[in-house]
PDB file of C-alpha atoms in Angstrom:
ATOM      1  CA  UNK A  89     111.716  82.724  69.505  1.00 61.00           C
ATOM      2  CA  UNK A  90     114.804  85.268  69.569  1.00 75.00           C
ATOM      3  CA  UNK A  91     118.046  84.680  71.960  1.00 78.00           C
ATOM      4  CA  UNK A  92     116.752  87.712  74.188  1.00 77.00           C
ATOM      5  CA  UNK A  93     112.963  86.524  74.182  1.00 80.00           C
ATOM      6  CA  UNK A  94     114.824  83.007  75.244  1.00 85.00           C
ATOM      7  CA  UNK A  95     116.921  84.779  77.836  1.00 85.00           C
ATOM      8  CA  UNK A  96     114.449  87.139  79.314  1.00 84.00           C
ATOM      9  CA  UNK A  97     111.920  83.776  79.403  1.00 86.00           C
ATOM     10  CA  UNK A  98     114.568  81.762  81.560  1.00 89.00           C
ATOM     11  CA  UNK A  99     115.539  84.707  83.701  1.00 87.00           C
ATOM     12  CA  UNK A 100     111.281  85.239  84.217  1.00 88.00           C
ATOM     13  CA  UNK A 101     111.528  80.812  84.823  1.00 93.00           C
ATOM     14  CA  UNK A 102     114.285  81.159  87.460  1.00 91.00           C
ATOM     15  CA  UNK A 103     112.828  84.371  89.317  1.00 89.00           C
ATOM     16  CA  UNK A 104     109.977  81.924  89.531  1.00 91.00           C
ATOM     17  CA  UNK A 105     111.818  79.189  91.192  1.00 94.00           C
ATOM     18  CA  UNK A 106     113.897  81.604  93.597  1.00 91.00           C
ATOM     19  CA  UNK A 107     110.313  82.517  95.216  1.00 89.00           C
ATOM     20  CA  UNK A 108     109.367  78.827  95.543  1.00 93.00           C
ATOM     21  CA  UNK A 109     112.334  78.676  97.276  1.00 94.00           C
ATOM     22  CA  UNK A 110     111.421  81.553  99.980  1.00 89.00           C
ATOM     23  CA  UNK A 111     108.032  80.538 100.238  1.00 88.00           C
ATOM     24  CA  UNK A 112     109.328  76.910 100.995  1.00 90.00           C
ATOM     25  CA  UNK A 113     111.858  78.518 103.843  1.00 91.00           C
ATOM     26  CA  UNK A 114     108.280  79.627 104.661  1.00 87.00           C
ATOM     27  CA  UNK A 115     106.463  76.759 105.018  1.00 88.00           C
ATOM     28  CA  UNK A 116     109.249  74.681 106.547  1.00 89.00           C
ATOM     29  CA  UNK A 117     109.365  78.078 109.626  1.00 88.00           C
ATOM     30  CA  UNK A 118     105.626  76.801 110.302  1.00 85.00           C
ATOM     31  CA  UNK A 119     106.157  73.114 110.012  1.00 86.00           C
ATOM     32  CA  UNK A 120     108.990  73.223 112.832  1.00 88.00           C
ATOM     33  CA  UNK A 121     106.332  75.375 114.700  1.00 86.00           C
ATOM     34  CA  UNK A 122     103.430  72.525 114.432  1.00 85.00           C
ATOM     35  CA  UNK A 123     105.948  70.505 115.150  1.00 86.00           C
ATOM     36  CA  UNK A 124     106.868  71.323 118.242  1.00 86.00           C
ATOM     37  CA  UNK A 125     103.090  71.663 118.836  1.00 83.00           C
ATOM     38  CA  UNK A 126     102.126  67.900 118.358  1.00 81.00           C
ATOM     39  CA  UNK A 127     105.572  66.637 119.579  1.00 82.00           C
ATOM     40  CA  UNK A 128     105.030  63.810 121.707  1.00 77.00           C
ATOM     41  CA  UNK A 129     101.510  63.111 119.982  1.00 78.00           C
ATOM     42  CA  UNK A 130     101.067  60.038 117.666  1.00 77.00           C
ATOM     43  CA  UNK A 131     100.474  60.685 114.374  1.00 79.00           C
ATOM     44  CA  UNK A 132     103.107  63.903 114.429  1.00 82.00           C
ATOM     45  CA  UNK A 133     104.495  63.342 110.557  1.00 79.00           C
ATOM     46  CA  UNK A 134     100.560  63.148 109.465  1.00 79.00           C
ATOM     47  CA  UNK A 135      99.557  65.785 111.342  1.00 81.00           C
ATOM     48  CA  UNK A 136     102.083  68.413 110.200  1.00 84.00           C
ATOM     49  CA  UNK A 137     101.250  67.464 106.921  1.00 83.00           C
ATOM     50  CA  UNK A 138      97.896  67.837 106.932  1.00 81.00           C
ATOM     51  CA  UNK A 139      98.233  71.362 108.269  1.00 82.00           C
ATOM     52  CA  UNK A 140     101.177  72.665 106.278  1.00 84.00           C
ATOM     53  CA  UNK A 141      98.155  70.777 103.663  1.00 82.00           C
ATOM     54  CA  UNK A 142      95.496  73.256 105.113  1.00 78.00           C
ATOM     55  CA  UNK A 143      97.270  76.679 104.962  1.00 81.00           C
ATOM     56  CA  UNK A 144     100.008  75.852 101.752  1.00 82.00           C
ATOM     57  CA  UNK A 145      96.614  76.534  99.079  1.00 82.00           C
ATOM     58  CA  UNK A 146      95.615  80.163 100.797  1.00 82.00           C
ATOM     59  CA  UNK A 147      99.800  80.938 101.232  1.00 83.00           C
ATOM     60  CA  UNK A 148     100.123  79.829  97.745  1.00 88.00           C
ATOM     61  CA  UNK A 149      97.594  82.855  96.553  1.00 86.00           C
ATOM     62  CA  UNK A 150      98.683  85.494  99.136  1.00 83.00           C
ATOM     63  CA  UNK A 151     102.284  84.667  98.155  1.00 85.00           C
ATOM     64  CA  UNK A 152     101.782  84.980  94.340  1.00 87.00           C
ATOM     65  CA  UNK A 153      99.789  88.165  94.634  1.00 84.00           C
ATOM     66  CA  UNK A 154     102.392  89.895  97.049  1.00 81.00           C
ATOM     67  CA  UNK A 155     105.659  88.905  94.533  1.00 82.00           C
ATOM     68  CA  UNK A 156     103.365  90.121  91.274  1.00 82.00           C
ATOM     69  CA  UNK A 157     103.185  93.699  92.412  1.00 80.00           C
ATOM     70  CA  UNK A 158     106.613  93.782  92.750  1.00 76.00           C
ATOM     71  CA  UNK A 159     107.003  92.826  88.898  1.00 73.00           C
ATOM     72  CA  UNK A 160     105.855  96.268  87.676  1.00 68.00           C
ATOM     73  CA  UNK A 161     107.748  98.275  89.497  1.00 65.00           C
ATOM     74  CA  UNK A 162     110.987  96.006  89.485  1.00 68.00           C
ATOM     75  CA  UNK A 163     111.358  92.898  87.432  1.00 67.00           C
ATOM     76  CA  UNK A 164     110.099  94.043  84.249  1.00 68.00           C
ATOM     77  CA  UNK A 165     112.159  97.454  84.971  1.00 70.00           C
ATOM     78  CA  UNK A 166     115.445  94.967  85.631  1.00 73.00           C
ATOM     79  CA  UNK A 167     114.398  93.515  81.670  1.00 75.00           C
ATOM     80  CA  UNK A 168     113.298  96.444  80.282  1.00 73.00           C
ATOM     81  CA  UNK A 169     116.857  98.253  81.160  1.00 72.00           C
ATOM     82  CA  UNK A 170     118.990  95.018  79.564  1.00 72.00           C
ATOM     83  CA  UNK A 171     116.759  95.542  76.531  1.00 73.00           C
ATOM     84  CA  UNK A 172     113.632  93.210  76.393  1.00 71.00           C
ATOM     85  CA  UNK A 173     109.981  93.612  74.501  1.00 77.00           C
ATOM     86  CA  UNK A 174     107.303  94.730  76.459  1.00 75.00           C
ATOM     87  CA  UNK A 175     105.829  91.475  74.870  1.00 79.00           C
ATOM     88  CA  UNK A 176     108.760  89.213  76.511  1.00 80.00           C
ATOM     89  CA  UNK A 177     107.671  90.844  79.644  1.00 81.00           C
ATOM     90  CA  UNK A 178     104.378  90.242  79.238  1.00 81.00           C
ATOM     91  CA  UNK A 179     105.335  86.489  78.779  1.00 85.00           C
ATOM     92  CA  UNK A 180     107.942  86.193  81.208  1.00 84.00           C
ATOM     93  CA  UNK A 181     105.224  87.127  83.984  1.00 86.00           C
ATOM     94  CA  UNK A 182     103.180  84.503  83.389  1.00 88.00           C
ATOM     95  CA  UNK A 183     106.155  82.039  83.047  1.00 90.00           C
ATOM     96  CA  UNK A 184     107.313  83.179  86.517  1.00 90.00           C
ATOM     97  CA  UNK A 185     104.204  82.497  88.496  1.00 91.00           C
ATOM     98  CA  UNK A 186     103.178  79.272  85.837  1.00 93.00           C
ATOM     99  CA  UNK A 187     106.686  78.267  87.818  1.00 95.00           C
ATOM    100  CA  UNK A 188     105.856  79.156  91.398  1.00 94.00           C
ATOM    101  CA  UNK A 189     102.641  77.861  91.082  1.00 93.00           C
ATOM    102  CA  UNK A 190     102.889  74.376  89.524  1.00 94.00           C
ATOM    103  CA  UNK A 191     106.125  73.962  91.909  1.00 94.00           C
ATOM    104  CA  UNK A 192     103.851  74.283  94.500  1.00 93.00           C
ATOM    105  CA  UNK A 193     101.063  72.152  93.327  1.00 92.00           C
ATOM    106  CA  UNK A 194     103.398  69.630  93.099  1.00 93.00           C
ATOM    107  CA  UNK A 195     104.936  69.807  96.460  1.00 91.00           C
ATOM    108  CA  UNK A 196     101.087  69.801  98.302  1.00 90.00           C
ATOM    109  CA  UNK A 197      99.854  67.144  96.016  1.00 89.00           C
ATOM    110  CA  UNK A 198     102.994  65.051  97.155  1.00 89.00           C
ATOM    111  CA  UNK A 199     102.459  65.132 100.504  1.00 85.00           C
ATOM    112  CA  UNK A 200      98.353  64.884 100.125  1.00 85.00           C
ATOM    113  CA  UNK A 201      99.257  61.584  98.904  1.00 86.00           C
ATOM    114  CA  UNK A 202     102.003  61.158 101.540  1.00 81.00           C
ATOM    115  CA  UNK A 203      99.358  61.353 104.198  1.00 77.00           C
ATOM    116  CA  UNK A 204      96.677  59.796 102.435  1.00 79.00           C
ATOM    117  CA  UNK A 205      94.550  62.421 101.277  1.00 77.00           C
ATOM    118  CA  UNK A 206      94.537  62.201  97.917  1.00 79.00           C
ATOM    119  CA  UNK A 207      91.019  63.952  97.863  1.00 79.00           C
ATOM    120  CA  UNK A 208      92.809  67.797  98.959  1.00 80.00           C
ATOM    121  CA  UNK A 209      94.533  67.295  95.326  1.00 85.00           C
ATOM    122  CA  UNK A 210      90.961  69.189  93.751  1.00 83.00           C
ATOM    123  CA  UNK A 211      91.422  71.783  96.135  1.00 84.00           C
ATOM    124  CA  UNK A 212      95.166  71.967  96.060  1.00 87.00           C
ATOM    125  CA  UNK A 213      94.113  72.263  91.929  1.00 87.00           C
ATOM    126  CA  UNK A 214      92.075  75.220  92.414  1.00 85.00           C
ATOM    127  CA  UNK A 215      94.084  77.359  94.758  1.00 86.00           C
ATOM    128  CA  UNK A 216      96.067  77.379  92.190  1.00 88.00           C
ATOM    129  CA  UNK A 217      93.791  78.748  89.474  1.00 87.00           C
ATOM    130  CA  UNK A 218      92.835  81.294  91.873  1.00 86.00           C
ATOM    131  CA  UNK A 219      96.687  81.896  92.491  1.00 88.00           C
ATOM    132  CA  UNK A 220      97.136  82.814  88.456  1.00 88.00           C
ATOM    133  CA  UNK A 221      94.054  84.965  89.459  1.00 85.00           C
ATOM    134  CA  UNK A 222      95.296  86.779  92.339  1.00 85.00           C
ATOM    135  CA  UNK A 223      98.687  87.290  90.386  1.00 86.00           C
ATOM    136  CA  UNK A 224      97.312  89.465  87.526  1.00 85.00           C
ATOM    137  CA  UNK A 225      95.712  91.451  89.912  1.00 83.00           C
ATOM    138  CA  UNK A 226      98.617  92.274  91.869  1.00 83.00           C
ATOM    139  CA  UNK A 227     100.258  92.950  88.361  1.00 82.00           C
ATOM    140  CA  UNK A 228      97.595  95.092  88.074  1.00 81.00           C
ATOM    141  CA  UNK A 229      97.699  96.641  91.218  1.00 80.00           C
ATOM    142  CA  UNK A 230     101.945  96.524  90.799  1.00 79.00           C
ATOM    143  CA  UNK A 231     101.232  98.816  87.474  1.00 77.00           C
ATOM    144  CA  UNK A 232      98.150 101.402  89.554  1.00 77.00           C
ATOM    145  CA  UNK A 233     100.918 102.039  92.557  1.00 74.00           C
ATOM    146  CA  UNK A 234     103.551 102.543  90.012  1.00 74.00           C
ATOM    147  CA  UNK A 235     101.829 105.084  88.443  1.00 72.00           C
ATOM    148  CA  UNK A 236     100.053 107.018  90.860  1.00 70.00           C
ATOM    149  CA  UNK A 237     101.823 106.146  94.004  1.00 66.00           C
ATOM    150  CA  UNK A 238     101.761 104.312  97.202  1.00 62.00           C
ATOM    151  CA  UNK A 239      99.217 106.198  98.353  1.00 63.00           C
ATOM    152  CA  UNK A 240      96.365 104.217  96.539  1.00 63.00           C
ATOM    153  CA  UNK A 241      97.610 101.565  97.614  1.00 63.00           C
ATOM    154  CA  UNK A 242      95.203 101.096 101.057  1.00 65.00           C
ATOM    155  CA  UNK A 243      91.905 101.473  99.048  1.00 69.00           C
ATOM    156  CA  UNK A 244      93.034  98.782  96.623  1.00 64.00           C
ATOM    157  CA  UNK A 245      94.279  96.611  99.601  1.00 65.00           C
ATOM    158  CA  UNK A 246      90.934  96.337 101.096  1.00 66.00           C
ATOM    159  CA  UNK A 247      88.997  95.573  97.976  1.00 68.00           C
ATOM    160  CA  UNK A 248      91.772  92.803  97.501  1.00 65.00           C
ATOM    161  CA  UNK A 249      91.533  91.761 100.903  1.00 63.00           C
ATOM    162  CA  UNK A 250      87.536  91.800 100.882  1.00 64.00           C
ATOM    163  CA  UNK A 251      87.497  89.850  97.797  1.00 65.00           C
ATOM    164  CA  UNK A 252      90.296  87.135  98.870  1.00 63.00           C
ATOM    165  CA  UNK A 253      88.222  86.864 102.247  1.00 62.00           C
ATOM    166  CA  UNK A 254      85.469  85.558 100.414  1.00 62.00           C
ATOM    167  CA  UNK A 255      87.093  83.486  97.702  1.00 61.00           C
ATOM    168  CA  UNK A 256      88.965  81.837 100.442  1.00 59.00           C
ATOM    169  CA  UNK A 257      85.658  81.230 102.361  1.00 59.00           C
ATOM    170  CA  UNK A 258      83.327  79.728  99.325  1.00 55.00           C
ATOM    171  CA  UNK A 259      86.936  77.669  98.519  1.00 54.00           C
ATOM    172  CA  UNK A 260      88.507  76.542 101.621  1.00 53.00           C
ATOM    173  CA  UNK A 261      84.915  76.549 104.600  1.00 54.00           C
ATOM    174  CA  UNK A 262      82.142  76.035 101.838  1.00 50.00           C
ATOM    175  CA  UNK A 263      80.312  78.448 102.977  1.00 46.00           C
ATOM    176  CA  UNK A 264      77.197  79.327 100.235  1.00 50.00           C
ATOM    177  CA  UNK A 265      78.097  82.959  99.837  1.00 48.00           C
ATOM    178  CA  UNK A 266      76.892  82.640  96.228  1.00 49.00           C
ATOM    179  CA  UNK A 267      74.077  80.117  96.058  1.00 53.00           C
ATOM    180  CA  UNK A 268      75.614  78.076  93.467  1.00 53.00           C
ATOM    181  CA  UNK A 269      75.318  74.529  95.524  1.00 54.00           C
ATOM    182  CA  UNK A 270      77.142  71.447  94.548  1.00 57.00           C
ATOM    183  CA  UNK A 271      78.714  72.548  91.824  1.00 60.00           C
ATOM    184  CA  UNK A 272      79.887  76.042  93.314  1.00 58.00           C
ATOM    185  CA  UNK A 273      84.303  75.068  92.859  1.00 61.00           C
ATOM    186  CA  UNK A 274      83.709  74.278  89.196  1.00 66.00           C
ATOM    187  CA  UNK A 275      81.625  77.796  88.084  1.00 66.00           C
ATOM    188  CA  UNK A 276      84.313  80.059  90.433  1.00 63.00           C
ATOM    189  CA  UNK A 277      87.058  78.440  89.259  1.00 65.00           C
ATOM    190  CA  UNK A 278      85.466  78.714  85.529  1.00 72.00           C
ATOM    191  CA  UNK A 279      84.849  82.240  86.469  1.00 70.00           C
ATOM    192  CA  UNK A 280      88.742  82.700  88.104  1.00 67.00           C
ATOM    193  CA  UNK A 281      89.880  81.333  85.175  1.00 71.00           C
ATOM    194  CA  UNK A 282      87.622  83.671  82.375  1.00 75.00           C
ATOM    195  CA  UNK A 283      88.530  87.020  84.737  1.00 72.00           C
ATOM    196  CA  UNK A 284      92.175  85.790  84.521  1.00 68.00           C
ATOM    197  CA  UNK A 285      92.050  85.822  80.977  1.00 73.00           C
ATOM    198  CA  UNK A 286      90.420  89.144  81.415  1.00 72.00           C
ATOM    199  CA  UNK A 287      93.012  90.713  83.258  1.00 67.00           C
ATOM    200  CA  UNK A 288      95.881  89.055  81.424  1.00 66.00           C
ATOM    201  CA  UNK A 289      94.548  91.041  78.292  1.00 68.00           C
ATOM    202  CA  UNK A 290      94.670  94.293  80.353  1.00 68.00           C
ATOM    203  CA  UNK A 291      98.585  93.517  81.595  1.00 66.00           C
ATOM    204  CA  UNK A 292      99.310  92.689  77.973  1.00 63.00           C
ATOM    205  CA  UNK A 293      98.022  96.653  77.188  1.00 66.00           C
ATOM    206  CA  UNK A 294      99.544  98.295  80.478  1.00 64.00           C
ATOM    207  CA  UNK A 295     102.311  96.390  79.560  1.00 60.00           C
ATOM    208  CA  UNK A 296     102.565  98.442  75.694  1.00 59.00           C
ATOM    209  CA  UNK A 297     103.279 101.850  78.136  1.00 56.00           C
ATOM    210  CA  UNK A 298     105.336 100.647  80.563  1.00 51.00           C
ATOM    211  CA  UNK A 299     108.950 102.417  80.597  1.00 48.00           C
ATOM    212  CA  UNK A 300     112.611 102.182  82.178  1.00 43.00           C
ATOM    213  CA  UNK A 301     112.148 103.839  85.564  1.00 42.00           C
TER     214      UNK A 301
END
């Protein structure tokens, strides 16, 4: 790995940490609100942590997609102007997402163990897989917006929101939308990984055409 590649990877890693800290601030704010709601009740700590666990997985997916949409128009242009290669950007975006998702998963897994809700860990892992998938979607959407303008954003947002809603209903609420039975979580997770691999290929192709703006 060249010195420039290492510097680019470090840049994206730091960005992933920063994005996690921003999201952590949001979790702290929500935690304060829920603490105020449950103030005076028995086991207030357990109730607040349970609320954060119930909300955190969805929040992680949503924020990773939103952050990824900014990459083609902001982060990628910055590192290109510093002389980075398009291949470095491709791996850098992946490093940023992985850093953000792993930090989230460690946080929520620790909370789950703290309130003796180890069954939530599987759900957190599944949400991590979908966060990667929606992050890839976000990067592709970012490239489309960068190329065709913001007018396409409304249509894309509707489609992505509908897809996101279906996924969350199936994973979080257990509604049998796809008739997959007891193995639905495993099947959907595998499908998400395959889609992620395909989208990463698309992103790699798009990065070959990216230019400094």
